Short mmCIF file of C-alpha atoms in Angstrom, two decimals:
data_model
loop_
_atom_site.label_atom_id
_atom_site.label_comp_id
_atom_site.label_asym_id
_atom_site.label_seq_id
_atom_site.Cartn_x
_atom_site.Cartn_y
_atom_site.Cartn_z
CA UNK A 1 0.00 0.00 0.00
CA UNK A 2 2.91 2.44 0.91
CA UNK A 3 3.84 2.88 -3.32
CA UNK A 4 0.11 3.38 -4.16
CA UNK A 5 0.08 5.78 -1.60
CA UNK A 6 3.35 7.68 -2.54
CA UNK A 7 2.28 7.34 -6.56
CA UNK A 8 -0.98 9.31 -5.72
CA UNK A 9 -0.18 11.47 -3.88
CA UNK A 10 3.18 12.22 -5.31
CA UNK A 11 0.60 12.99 -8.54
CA UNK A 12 -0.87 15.69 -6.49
CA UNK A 13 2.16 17.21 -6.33
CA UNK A 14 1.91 18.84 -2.86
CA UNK A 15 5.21 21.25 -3.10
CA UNK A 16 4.42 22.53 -6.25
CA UNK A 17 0.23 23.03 -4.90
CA UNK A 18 1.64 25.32 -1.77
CA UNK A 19 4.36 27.52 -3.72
CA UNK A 20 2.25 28.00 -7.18
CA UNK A 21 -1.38 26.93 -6.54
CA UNK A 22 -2.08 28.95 -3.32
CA UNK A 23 -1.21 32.15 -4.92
CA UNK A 24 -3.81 31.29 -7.71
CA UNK A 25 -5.88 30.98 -5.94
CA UNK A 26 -5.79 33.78 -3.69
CA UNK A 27 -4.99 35.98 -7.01
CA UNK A 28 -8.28 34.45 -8.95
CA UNK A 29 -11.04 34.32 -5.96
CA UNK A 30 -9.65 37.69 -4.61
CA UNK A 31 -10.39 36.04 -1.18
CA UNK A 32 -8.51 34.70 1.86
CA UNK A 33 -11.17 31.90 2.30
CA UNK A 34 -8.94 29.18 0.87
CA UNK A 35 -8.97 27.06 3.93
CA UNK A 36 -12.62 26.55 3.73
CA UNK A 37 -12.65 25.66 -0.11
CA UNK A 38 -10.31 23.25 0.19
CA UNK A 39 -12.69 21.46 2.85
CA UNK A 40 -15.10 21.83 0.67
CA UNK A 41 -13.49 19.85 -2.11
CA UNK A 42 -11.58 17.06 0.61
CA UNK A 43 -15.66 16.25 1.71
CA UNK A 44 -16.87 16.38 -1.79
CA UNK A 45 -13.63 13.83 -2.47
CA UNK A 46 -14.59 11.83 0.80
CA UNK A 47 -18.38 11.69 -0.06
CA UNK A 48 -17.29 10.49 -4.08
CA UNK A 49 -14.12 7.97 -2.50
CA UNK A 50 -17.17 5.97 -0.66
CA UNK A 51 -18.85 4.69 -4.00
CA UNK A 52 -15.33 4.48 -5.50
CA UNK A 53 -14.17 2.02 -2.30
CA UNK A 54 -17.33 -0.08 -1.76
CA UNK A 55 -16.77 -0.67 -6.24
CA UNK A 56 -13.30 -1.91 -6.12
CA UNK A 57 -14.26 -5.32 -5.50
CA UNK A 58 -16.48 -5.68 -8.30
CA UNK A 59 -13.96 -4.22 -10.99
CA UNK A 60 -12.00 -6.88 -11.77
CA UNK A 61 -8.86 -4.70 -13.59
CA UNK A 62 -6.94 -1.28 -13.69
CA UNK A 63 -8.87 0.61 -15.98
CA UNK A 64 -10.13 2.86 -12.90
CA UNK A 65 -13.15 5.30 -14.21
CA UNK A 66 -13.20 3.08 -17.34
CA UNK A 67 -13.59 0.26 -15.91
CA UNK A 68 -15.97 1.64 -13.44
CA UNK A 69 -18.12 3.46 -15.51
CA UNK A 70 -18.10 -0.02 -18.02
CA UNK A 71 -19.33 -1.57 -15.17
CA UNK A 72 -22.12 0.77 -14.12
CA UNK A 73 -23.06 2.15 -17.14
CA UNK A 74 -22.33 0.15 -19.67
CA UNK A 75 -19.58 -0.90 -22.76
CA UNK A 76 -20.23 1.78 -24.76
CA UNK A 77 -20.08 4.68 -21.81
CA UNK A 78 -17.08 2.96 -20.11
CA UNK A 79 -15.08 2.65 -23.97
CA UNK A 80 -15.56 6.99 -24.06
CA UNK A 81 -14.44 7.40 -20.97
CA UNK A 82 -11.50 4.97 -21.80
CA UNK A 83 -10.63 7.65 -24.84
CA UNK A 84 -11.11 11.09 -22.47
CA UNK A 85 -8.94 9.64 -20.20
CA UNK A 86 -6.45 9.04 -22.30
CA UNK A 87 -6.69 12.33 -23.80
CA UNK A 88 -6.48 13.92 -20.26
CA UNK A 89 -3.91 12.29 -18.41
CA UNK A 90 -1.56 12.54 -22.23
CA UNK A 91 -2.63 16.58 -21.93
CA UNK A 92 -1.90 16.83 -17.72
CA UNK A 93 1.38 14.60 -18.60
CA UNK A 94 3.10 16.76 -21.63
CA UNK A 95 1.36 20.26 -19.68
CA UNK A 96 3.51 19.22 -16.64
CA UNK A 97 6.65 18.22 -18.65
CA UNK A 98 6.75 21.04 -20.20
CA UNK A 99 6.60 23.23 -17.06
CA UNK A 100 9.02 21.18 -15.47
CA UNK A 101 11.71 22.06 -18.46
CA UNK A 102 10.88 25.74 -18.10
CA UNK A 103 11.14 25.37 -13.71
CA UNK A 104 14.29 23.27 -14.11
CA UNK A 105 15.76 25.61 -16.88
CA UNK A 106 15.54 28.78 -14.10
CA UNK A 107 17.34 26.37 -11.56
CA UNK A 108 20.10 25.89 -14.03
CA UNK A 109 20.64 29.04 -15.03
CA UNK A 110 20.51 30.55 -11.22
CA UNK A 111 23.35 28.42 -10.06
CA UNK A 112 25.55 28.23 -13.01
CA UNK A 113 24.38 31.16 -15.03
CA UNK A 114 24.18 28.43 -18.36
CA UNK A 115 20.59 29.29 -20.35
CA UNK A 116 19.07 26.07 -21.61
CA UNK A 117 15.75 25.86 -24.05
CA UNK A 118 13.26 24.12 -22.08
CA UNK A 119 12.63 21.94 -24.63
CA UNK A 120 16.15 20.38 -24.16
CA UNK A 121 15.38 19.94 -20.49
CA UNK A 122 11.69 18.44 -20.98
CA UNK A 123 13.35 15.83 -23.50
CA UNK A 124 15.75 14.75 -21.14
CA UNK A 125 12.96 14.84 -18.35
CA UNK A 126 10.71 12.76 -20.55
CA UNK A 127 13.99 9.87 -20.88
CA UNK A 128 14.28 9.76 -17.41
CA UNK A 129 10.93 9.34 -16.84
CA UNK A 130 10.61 6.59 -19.49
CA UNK A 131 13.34 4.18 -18.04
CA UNK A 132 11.56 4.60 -14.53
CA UNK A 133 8.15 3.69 -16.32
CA UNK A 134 9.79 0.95 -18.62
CA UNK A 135 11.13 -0.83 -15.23
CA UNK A 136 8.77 -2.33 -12.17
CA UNK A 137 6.51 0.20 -10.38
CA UNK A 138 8.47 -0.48 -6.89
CA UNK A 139 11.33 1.43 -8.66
CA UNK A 140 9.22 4.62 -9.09
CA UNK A 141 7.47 4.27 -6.49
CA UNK A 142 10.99 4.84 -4.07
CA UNK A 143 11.83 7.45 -6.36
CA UNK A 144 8.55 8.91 -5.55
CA UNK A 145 8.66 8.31 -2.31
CA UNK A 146 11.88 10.16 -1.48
CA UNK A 147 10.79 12.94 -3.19
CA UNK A 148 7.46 13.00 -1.48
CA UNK A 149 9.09 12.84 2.14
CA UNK A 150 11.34 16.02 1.09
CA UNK A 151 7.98 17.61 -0.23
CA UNK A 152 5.83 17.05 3.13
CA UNK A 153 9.03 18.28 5.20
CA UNK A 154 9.22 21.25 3.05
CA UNK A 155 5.79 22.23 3.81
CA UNK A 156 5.66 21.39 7.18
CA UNK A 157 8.65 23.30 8.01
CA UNK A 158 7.13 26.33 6.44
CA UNK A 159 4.27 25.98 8.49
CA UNK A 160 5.88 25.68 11.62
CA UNK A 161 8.12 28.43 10.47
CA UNK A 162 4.92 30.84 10.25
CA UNK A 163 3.64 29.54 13.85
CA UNK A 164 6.95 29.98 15.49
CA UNK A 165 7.95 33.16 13.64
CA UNK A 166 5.41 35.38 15.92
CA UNK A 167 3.01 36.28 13.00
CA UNK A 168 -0.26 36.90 13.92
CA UNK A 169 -2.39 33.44 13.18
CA UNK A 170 -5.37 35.12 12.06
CA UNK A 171 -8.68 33.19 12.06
CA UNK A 172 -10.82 35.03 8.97
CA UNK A 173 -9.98 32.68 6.61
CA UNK A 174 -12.07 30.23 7.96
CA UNK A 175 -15.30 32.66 7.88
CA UNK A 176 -17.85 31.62 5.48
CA UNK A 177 -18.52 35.33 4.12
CA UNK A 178 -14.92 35.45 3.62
CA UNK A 179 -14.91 32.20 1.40
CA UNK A 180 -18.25 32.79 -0.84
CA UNK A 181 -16.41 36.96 -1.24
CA UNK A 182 -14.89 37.93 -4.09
CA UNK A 183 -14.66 34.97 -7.23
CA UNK A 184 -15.35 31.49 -4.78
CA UNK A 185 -16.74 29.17 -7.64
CA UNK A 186 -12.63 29.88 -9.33
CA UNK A 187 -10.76 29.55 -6.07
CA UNK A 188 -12.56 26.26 -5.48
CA UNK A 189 -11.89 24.95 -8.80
CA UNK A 190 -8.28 25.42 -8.48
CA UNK A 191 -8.60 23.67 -5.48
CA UNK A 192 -9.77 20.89 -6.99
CA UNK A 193 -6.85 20.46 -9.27
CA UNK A 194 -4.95 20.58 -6.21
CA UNK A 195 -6.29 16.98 -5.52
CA UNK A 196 -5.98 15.10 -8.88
CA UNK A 197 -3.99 12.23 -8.59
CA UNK A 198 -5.65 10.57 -6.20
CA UNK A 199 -8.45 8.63 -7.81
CA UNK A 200 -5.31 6.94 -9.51
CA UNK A 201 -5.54 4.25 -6.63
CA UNK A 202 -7.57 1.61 -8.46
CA UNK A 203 -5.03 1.92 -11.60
CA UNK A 204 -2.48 0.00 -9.52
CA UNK A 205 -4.94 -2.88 -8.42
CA UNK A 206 -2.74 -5.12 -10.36
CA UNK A 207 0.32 -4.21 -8.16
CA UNK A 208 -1.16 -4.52 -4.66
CA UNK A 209 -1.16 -7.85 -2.72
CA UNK A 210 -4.87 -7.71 -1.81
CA UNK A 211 -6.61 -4.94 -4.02
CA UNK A 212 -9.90 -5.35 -2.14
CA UNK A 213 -8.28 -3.92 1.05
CA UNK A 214 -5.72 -1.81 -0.56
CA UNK A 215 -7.00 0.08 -2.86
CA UNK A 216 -9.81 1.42 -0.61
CA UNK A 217 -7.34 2.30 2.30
CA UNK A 218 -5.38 3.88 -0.13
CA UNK A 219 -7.80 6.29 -1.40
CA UNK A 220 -9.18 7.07 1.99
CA UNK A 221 -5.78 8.24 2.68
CA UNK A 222 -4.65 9.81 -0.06
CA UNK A 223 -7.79 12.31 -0.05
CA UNK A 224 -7.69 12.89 4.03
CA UNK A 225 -3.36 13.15 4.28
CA UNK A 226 -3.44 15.48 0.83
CA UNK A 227 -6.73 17.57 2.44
CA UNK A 228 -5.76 17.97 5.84
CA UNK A 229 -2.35 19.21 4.48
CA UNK A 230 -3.91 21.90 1.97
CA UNK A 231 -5.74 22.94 4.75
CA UNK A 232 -3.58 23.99 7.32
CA UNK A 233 -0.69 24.88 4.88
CA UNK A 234 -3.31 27.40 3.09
CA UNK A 235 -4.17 29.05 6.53
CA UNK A 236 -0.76 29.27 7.87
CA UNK A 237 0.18 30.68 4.12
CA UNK A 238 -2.02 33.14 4.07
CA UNK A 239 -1.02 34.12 7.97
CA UNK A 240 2.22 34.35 6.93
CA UNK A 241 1.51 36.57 4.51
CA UNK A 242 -0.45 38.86 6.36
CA UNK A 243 -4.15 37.91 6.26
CA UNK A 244 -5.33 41.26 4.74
CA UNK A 245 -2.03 41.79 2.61
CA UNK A 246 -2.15 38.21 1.12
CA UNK A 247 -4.22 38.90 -1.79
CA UNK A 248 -2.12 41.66 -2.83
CA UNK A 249 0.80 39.78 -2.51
CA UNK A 250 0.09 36.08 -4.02
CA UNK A 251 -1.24 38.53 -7.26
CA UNK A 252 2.29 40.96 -7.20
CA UNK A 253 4.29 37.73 -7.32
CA UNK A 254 3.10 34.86 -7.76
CA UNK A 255 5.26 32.86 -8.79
CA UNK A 256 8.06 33.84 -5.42
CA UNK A 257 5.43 34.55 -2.64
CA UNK A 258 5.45 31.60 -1.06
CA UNK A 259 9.26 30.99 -1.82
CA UNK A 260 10.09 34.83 -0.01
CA UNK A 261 7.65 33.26 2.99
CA UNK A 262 9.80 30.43 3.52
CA UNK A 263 12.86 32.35 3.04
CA UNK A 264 11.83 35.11 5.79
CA UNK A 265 10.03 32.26 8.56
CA UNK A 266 12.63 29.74 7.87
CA UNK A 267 15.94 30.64 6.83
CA UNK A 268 17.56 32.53 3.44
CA UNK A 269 18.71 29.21 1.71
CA UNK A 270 14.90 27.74 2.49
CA UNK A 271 13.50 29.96 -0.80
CA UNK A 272 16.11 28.34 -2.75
CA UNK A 273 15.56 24.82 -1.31
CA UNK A 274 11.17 25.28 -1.86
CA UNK A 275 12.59 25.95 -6.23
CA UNK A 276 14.64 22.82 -5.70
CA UNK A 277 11.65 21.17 -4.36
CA UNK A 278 9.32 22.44 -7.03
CA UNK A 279 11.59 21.58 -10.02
CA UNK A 280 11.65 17.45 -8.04
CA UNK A 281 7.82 17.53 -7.69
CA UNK A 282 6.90 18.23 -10.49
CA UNK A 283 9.10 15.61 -12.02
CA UNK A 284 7.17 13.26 -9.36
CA UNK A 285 4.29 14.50 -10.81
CA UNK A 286 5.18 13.80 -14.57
CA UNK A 287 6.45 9.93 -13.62
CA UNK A 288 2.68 9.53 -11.55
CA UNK A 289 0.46 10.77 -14.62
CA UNK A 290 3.02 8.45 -16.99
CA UNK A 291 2.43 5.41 -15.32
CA UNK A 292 -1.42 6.58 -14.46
CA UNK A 293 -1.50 6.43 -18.87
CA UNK A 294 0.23 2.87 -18.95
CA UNK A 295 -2.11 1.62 -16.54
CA UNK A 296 -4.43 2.32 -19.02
CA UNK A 297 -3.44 1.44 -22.21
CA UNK A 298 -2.23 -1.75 -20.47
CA UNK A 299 -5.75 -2.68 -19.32
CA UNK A 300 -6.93 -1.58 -22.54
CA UNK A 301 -4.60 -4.57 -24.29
CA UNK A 302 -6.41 -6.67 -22.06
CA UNK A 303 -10.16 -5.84 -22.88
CA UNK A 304 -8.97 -6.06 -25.87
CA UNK A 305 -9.86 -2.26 -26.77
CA UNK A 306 -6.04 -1.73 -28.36
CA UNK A 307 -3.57 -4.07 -29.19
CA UNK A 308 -3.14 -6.68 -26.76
CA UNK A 309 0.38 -6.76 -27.36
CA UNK A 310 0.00 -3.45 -24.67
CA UNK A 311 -1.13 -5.95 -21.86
CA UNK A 312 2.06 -7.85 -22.46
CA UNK A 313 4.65 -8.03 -19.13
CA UNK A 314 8.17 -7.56 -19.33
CA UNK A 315 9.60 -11.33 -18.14
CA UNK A 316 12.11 -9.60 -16.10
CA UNK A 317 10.61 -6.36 -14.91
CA UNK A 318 7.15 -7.60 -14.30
CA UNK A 319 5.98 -4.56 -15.72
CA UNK A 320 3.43 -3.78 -18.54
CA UNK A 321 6.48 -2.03 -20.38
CA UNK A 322 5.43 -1.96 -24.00
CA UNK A 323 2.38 0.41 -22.91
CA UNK A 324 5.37 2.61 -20.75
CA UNK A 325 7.16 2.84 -24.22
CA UNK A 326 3.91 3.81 -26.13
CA UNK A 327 3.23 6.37 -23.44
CA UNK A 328 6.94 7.75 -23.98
CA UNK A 329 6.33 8.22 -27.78
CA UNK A 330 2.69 9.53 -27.50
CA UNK A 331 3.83 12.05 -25.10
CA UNK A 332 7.28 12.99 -26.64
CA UNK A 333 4.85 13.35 -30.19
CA UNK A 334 3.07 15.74 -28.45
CA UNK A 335 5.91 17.59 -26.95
CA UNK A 336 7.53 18.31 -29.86
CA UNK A 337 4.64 19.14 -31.92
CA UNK A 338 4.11 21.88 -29.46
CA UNK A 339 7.26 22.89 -29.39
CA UNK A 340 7.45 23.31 -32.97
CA UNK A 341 4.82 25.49 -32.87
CA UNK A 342 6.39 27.73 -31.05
CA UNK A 343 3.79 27.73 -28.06
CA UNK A 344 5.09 28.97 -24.81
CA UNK A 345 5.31 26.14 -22.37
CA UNK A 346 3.21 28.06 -19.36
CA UNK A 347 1.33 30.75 -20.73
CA UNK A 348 0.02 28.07 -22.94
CA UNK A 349 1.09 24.45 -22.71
CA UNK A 350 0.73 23.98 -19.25
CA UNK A 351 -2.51 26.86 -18.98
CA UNK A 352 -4.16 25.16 -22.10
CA UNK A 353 -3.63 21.35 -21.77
CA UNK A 354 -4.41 21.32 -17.96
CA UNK A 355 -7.09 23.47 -18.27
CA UNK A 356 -8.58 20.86 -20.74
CA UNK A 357 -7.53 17.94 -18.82
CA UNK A 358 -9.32 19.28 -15.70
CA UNK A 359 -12.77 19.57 -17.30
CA UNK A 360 -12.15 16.20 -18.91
CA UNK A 361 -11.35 14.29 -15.03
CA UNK A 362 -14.13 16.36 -13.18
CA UNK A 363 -16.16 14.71 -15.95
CA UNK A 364 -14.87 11.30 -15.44
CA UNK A 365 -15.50 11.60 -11.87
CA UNK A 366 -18.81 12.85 -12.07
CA UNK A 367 -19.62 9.84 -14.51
CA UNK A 368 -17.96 7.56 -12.13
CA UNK A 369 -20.74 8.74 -9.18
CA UNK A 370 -23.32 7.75 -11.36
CA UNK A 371 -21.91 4.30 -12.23
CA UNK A 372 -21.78 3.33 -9.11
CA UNK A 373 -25.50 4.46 -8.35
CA UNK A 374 -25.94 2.73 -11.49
CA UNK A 375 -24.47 -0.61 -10.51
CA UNK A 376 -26.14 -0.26 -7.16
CA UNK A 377 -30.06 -0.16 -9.11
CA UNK A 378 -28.87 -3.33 -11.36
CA UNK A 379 -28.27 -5.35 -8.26
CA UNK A 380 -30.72 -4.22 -5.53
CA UNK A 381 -31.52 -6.29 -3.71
CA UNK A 382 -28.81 -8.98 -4.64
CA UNK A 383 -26.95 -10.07 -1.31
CA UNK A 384 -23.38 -9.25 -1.27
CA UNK A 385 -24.07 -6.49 -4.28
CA UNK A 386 -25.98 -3.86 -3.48
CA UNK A 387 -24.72 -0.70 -1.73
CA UNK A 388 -25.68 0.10 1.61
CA UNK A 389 -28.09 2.83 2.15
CA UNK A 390 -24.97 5.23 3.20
CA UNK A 391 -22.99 4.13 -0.05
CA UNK A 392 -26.03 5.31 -2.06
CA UNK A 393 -26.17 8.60 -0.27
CA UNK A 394 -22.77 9.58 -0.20
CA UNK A 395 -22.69 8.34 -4.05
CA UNK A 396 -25.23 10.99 -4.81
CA UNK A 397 -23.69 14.08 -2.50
CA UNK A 398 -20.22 13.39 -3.92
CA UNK A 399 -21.50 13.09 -7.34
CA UNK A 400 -23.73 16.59 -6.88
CA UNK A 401 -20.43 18.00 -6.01
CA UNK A 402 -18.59 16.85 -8.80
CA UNK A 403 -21.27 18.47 -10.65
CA UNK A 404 -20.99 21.75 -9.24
CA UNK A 405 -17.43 21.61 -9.82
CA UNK A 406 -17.53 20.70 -13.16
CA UNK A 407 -20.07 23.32 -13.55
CA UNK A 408 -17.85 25.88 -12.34
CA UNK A 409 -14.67 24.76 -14.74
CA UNK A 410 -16.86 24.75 -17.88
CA UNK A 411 -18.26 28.36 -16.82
CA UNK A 412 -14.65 29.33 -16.41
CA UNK A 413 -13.50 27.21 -19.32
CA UNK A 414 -12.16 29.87 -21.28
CA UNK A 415 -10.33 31.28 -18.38
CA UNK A 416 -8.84 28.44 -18.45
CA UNK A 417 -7.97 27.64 -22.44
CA UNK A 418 -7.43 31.03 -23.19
CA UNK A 419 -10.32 32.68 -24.28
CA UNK A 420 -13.72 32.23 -26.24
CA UNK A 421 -12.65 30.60 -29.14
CA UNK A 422 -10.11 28.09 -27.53
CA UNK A 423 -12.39 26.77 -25.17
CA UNK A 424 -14.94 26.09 -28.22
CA UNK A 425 -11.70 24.37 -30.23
CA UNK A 426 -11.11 22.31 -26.88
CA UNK A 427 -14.98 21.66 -26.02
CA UNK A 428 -15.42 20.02 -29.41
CA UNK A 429 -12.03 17.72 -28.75
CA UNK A 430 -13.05 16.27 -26.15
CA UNK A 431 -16.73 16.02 -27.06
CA UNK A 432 -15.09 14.31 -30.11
CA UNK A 433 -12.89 12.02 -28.32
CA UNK A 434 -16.01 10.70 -25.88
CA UNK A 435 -17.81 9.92 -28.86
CA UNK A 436 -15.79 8.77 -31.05
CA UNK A 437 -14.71 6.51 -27.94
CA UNK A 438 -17.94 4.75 -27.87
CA UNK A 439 -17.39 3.28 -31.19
CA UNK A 440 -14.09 1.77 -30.29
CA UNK A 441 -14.06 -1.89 -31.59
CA UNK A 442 -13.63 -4.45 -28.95
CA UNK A 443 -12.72 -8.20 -29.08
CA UNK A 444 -13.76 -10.77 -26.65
CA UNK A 445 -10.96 -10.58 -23.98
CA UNK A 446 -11.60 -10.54 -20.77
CA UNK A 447 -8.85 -9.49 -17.81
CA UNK A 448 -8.12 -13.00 -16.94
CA UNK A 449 -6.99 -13.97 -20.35
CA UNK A 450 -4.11 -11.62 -20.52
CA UNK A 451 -1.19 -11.81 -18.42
CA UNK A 452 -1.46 -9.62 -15.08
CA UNK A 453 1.15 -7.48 -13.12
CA UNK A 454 2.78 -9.56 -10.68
CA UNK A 455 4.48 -6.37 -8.53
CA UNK A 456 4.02 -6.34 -5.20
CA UNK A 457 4.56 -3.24 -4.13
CA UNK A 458 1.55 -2.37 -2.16
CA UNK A 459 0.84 -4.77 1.55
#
C-alpha cells in the first residue's frame, strides 16, 4: 500500500500546490477563504471515494473510471471514458513536462548562469521518466517516495516556520462570508486540481497484494493526508503573509510569494531549497500521470480495446512495459509538436492542456458517481451487491459535487484555455474524443486472459 500511496499522492504534487497553486488561488477568488474551499473539495472527495471504495471489489482490472463506468453504465459509456482519459492524463502529462523544463531551466541558469531551451530539459525529463516507467513500479514508487518525504518536510517546516515566527495566526480565513467573497466558484476549482492524482488508486490494483483492502485504504488516505495538508498549509500561508495583505501579494508575485515566505520564517537558503523542491515535484508528478496512462493502455490490451500486445509483461521487470514505451512516444509526439509550434510552455502548454484535462477528469469523476448508483439499481436487492443505504447517499452528495465543480470549470473554461474561441476548439475535442470513444471496436478478452502485473509493491 505504501507505493500506491506515494504514486498518488506524489501525482498531487503537494510542493508545487503550496508555492504556485495557493497564490492562484488567492490571485483568482480575490479572497482569503482558501482554507474553507479546500474542505469543501476534501468532503466532496470523501463523499465520491465511498462509492469508488465499496466498487473496487467488483472491478476486476486497472482501468479505474473506465472500468468503473463499463461496469455501471455500460460498454459503450465505459469505452468513451477509456478515450477522455487518455486524452487527459496525455494533456496533464506533456502540460507538466513542459513546465518542469521551463522550472528546471531557471534552476540551471541561477546556479551556473548556463541558459538552456526548455525543450532540451523536458526531452531529457521525458527519458528519465521513461526508463523509470519501462522498469517495475516499486522502482518509481521509491523514487517517488523520497521525493514526497522532502515535499511534506518542506511544507511542514514552512508551516511551523509561520507559527513559530510570531506572525499573527489570524482566524478570517475560515469565515464563510470570507470564502463565498470575491470569485469562490474559481478559487474552489483550483482547489480541486490541487487533488488530482488521487483517484489513480484503483489503476495500480494489479500491483497490490490484496486490491480489495488496498485500494480502498489507499484512497481514503490519499484524499484525508493530501486535504488535511492543503488545509492547514493554506491558513498558515495566508497568515504568513499577512491575512489582509495576502491577496495583494500572491497577485504581485506569484510565482516567489510563497518561496520569499519560507525564506523570511525559515531561513535565506529555504526559498532556494522550496525551487529545488518544485523543479523534483513536479518531475514526481510527470512519472505519476506516466504510469497513471500505462495503466491504461495496459488494461486496454487486455479488454482487448487496443492491441493486446499493450497488456504484455516484461519477463524480467514484471511490468506492462510496451504500454510505458507507447506512453513515452505519445507524449514525446506531443511535446515536440508543441514545441514546434512555437507555443510557450506556461502561458500556454501547461494553462491550455491542464485546463482541458481538468474539465475532462471532473467529468470522469462525475460519470464515475453515477456508475456506481448505477451498478447499485442493477443489483438491488442482490446479497453481497448492493450498496448500503450510506454508499447510495454519499454516491449521490459526492456526485452533486462533482457536478458543481464541473459546472464551475466549464463556466470558467475559457479562463482556463485562453479565451472564447479556444475553449470552443477544446470543447469540441473532447466532445469528439467521448464519442468517437464509444465506437471503439472491442474483441472478446476478458482481464483474466491476458497476463497480469505480478508487482508487489503495495501490503
Amino acid at each position: 500500500m505504501p507505493g500506491i500511496v506515494f504514486m498518488v499522492i506524489a501525482a498531487a504534487a503537494p510542493i508545487t500546490v503550496v508555492a504556485a497553486n495557493f497564490p492562484l488561488i488567492l490571485s483568482v477568488s480575490g479572497s482569503i477563504g482558501a482554507p474553507l474551499m479546500v474542505l469543501v473539495a476534501t468532503v466532496v472527495l470523501l463523499l465520491f471515494s465511498v462509492g469508488y471504495a465499496w466498487m473496487t471489489p467488483r472491478v476486476p482490472d486497472a482501468g479505474a473510471f473506465y472500468s468503473y463506468v463499463h461496469r455501471g453504465l455500460g460498454r459503450r459509456a465505459g469505452l468513451g471514458t477509456a478515450a477522455i482519459a487518455l486524452l487527459c492524463y496525455v494533456l496533464l502529462t506533456v502540460s507538466m513536462i513542459c513546465y518542469l523544463g521551463v522550472q528546471a531551466g531557471n534552476l540551471i541558469e541561477l546556479w551556473t548562469g548556463l541558459q538552456l531551451p526548455w525543450w532540451l530539459i523536458s526531452a531529457v525529463m521525458l527519458v528519465i521518466v521513461g526508463l523509470l516507467g519501462y522498469r517495475s513500479i516499486d522502482l518509481s514508487a521509491k523514487v517517488l517516495g523520497v521525493v514526497l518525504v522532502l515535499e511534506v518536510i518542506a511544507v511542514i517546516a514552512i508551516d511551523l516556520g509561520v507559527v513559530f515566527s510570531g506572525r499573527e495566526l489570524t482566524a478570517v480565513p475560515f469565515s464563510p462570508v470570507e470564502a463565498l467573497s470575491g470569485a469562490p466558484g474559481l478559487g474552489l476549482l483550483f482547489v480541486f486540481l490541487g487533488f488530482f492524482g488521487f483517484e489513480a488508486t484503483a489503476v495500480f490494483r494489479n500491483e497490490a497484494r490484496d486490491p480489495e483492502k488496498t485500494v480502498p485504504r489507499a484512497t481514503y488516505i490519499a484524499v484525508v493526508s493530501v486535504g488535511v495538508l492543503y488545509f492547514v498549509s493554506s491558513w498558515l500561508v495566508i497568515s504568513g503573509l499577512g491575512g489582509g495583505d495576502a491577496v495583494a501579494a500572491a497577485s504581485a508575485n506569484p510565482d516567489s510569494v510563497v518561496r520569499g515566505l519560507a525564506g523570511e520564517v525559515i531561513a535565506p537558503i529555504a526559498a532556494d531549497i522550496v525551487q529545488v523542491l518544485v523543479v523534483t515535484s513536479m518531475f514526481a508528478c510527470v512519472l505519476a500521470f506516466h504510469n497513471i496512462v500505462t495503466r491504461y493502455l495496459f488494461t486496454l490490451g487486455q479488454r482487448g480495446v487496443l492491441p493486446q500486445k499493450l497488456a504484455e509483461v516484461h519477463s524480467k521487470h514484471r511490468a506492462p512495459s510496451r504500454a510505458s514505451l507507447w506512453v513515452s512516444a505519445i507524449t514525446s509526439v506531443v511535446v515536440v509538436v508543441s514545441a514546434l509550434a512555437q507555443l510557450d510552455p506556461v502561458v500556454q502548454i501547461y494553462t491550455w492542456y491542464s485546463g482541458a484535462g481538468a474539465v475532462g477528469v471532473l467529468w470522469m469523476m462525475a460519470l464515475t458517481s453515477l456508475a456506481v448508483l448505477a451498478f447499485g439499481l442493477k443489483h438491488r436487492g442482490v446479497a453481497g451487491e448492493a450498496p448500503s443505504r450510506w454508499v447510495t447517499v454519499a454516491s449521490i452528495l459526492g456526485g452533486l459535487g462533482l457536478l458543481g465543480a464541473l459546472a464551475l470549470a466549464i463556466w470558467n473554461f475559457p479562463f482556463l484555455v485562453g479565451g472564447p474561441v479556444a475553449a470552443v476548439v477544446w470543447g469540441v475535442i473532447l466532445v469528439g474524443v467521448f464519442v468517437g470513444g464509444l465506437f471503439l471496436p472491442t474483441r472478446n478478452v476478458t482481464p483474466s486472459e491476458a497476463s497480469p502485473v505480478h508487482e508487489e509493491v503495495a501490503s
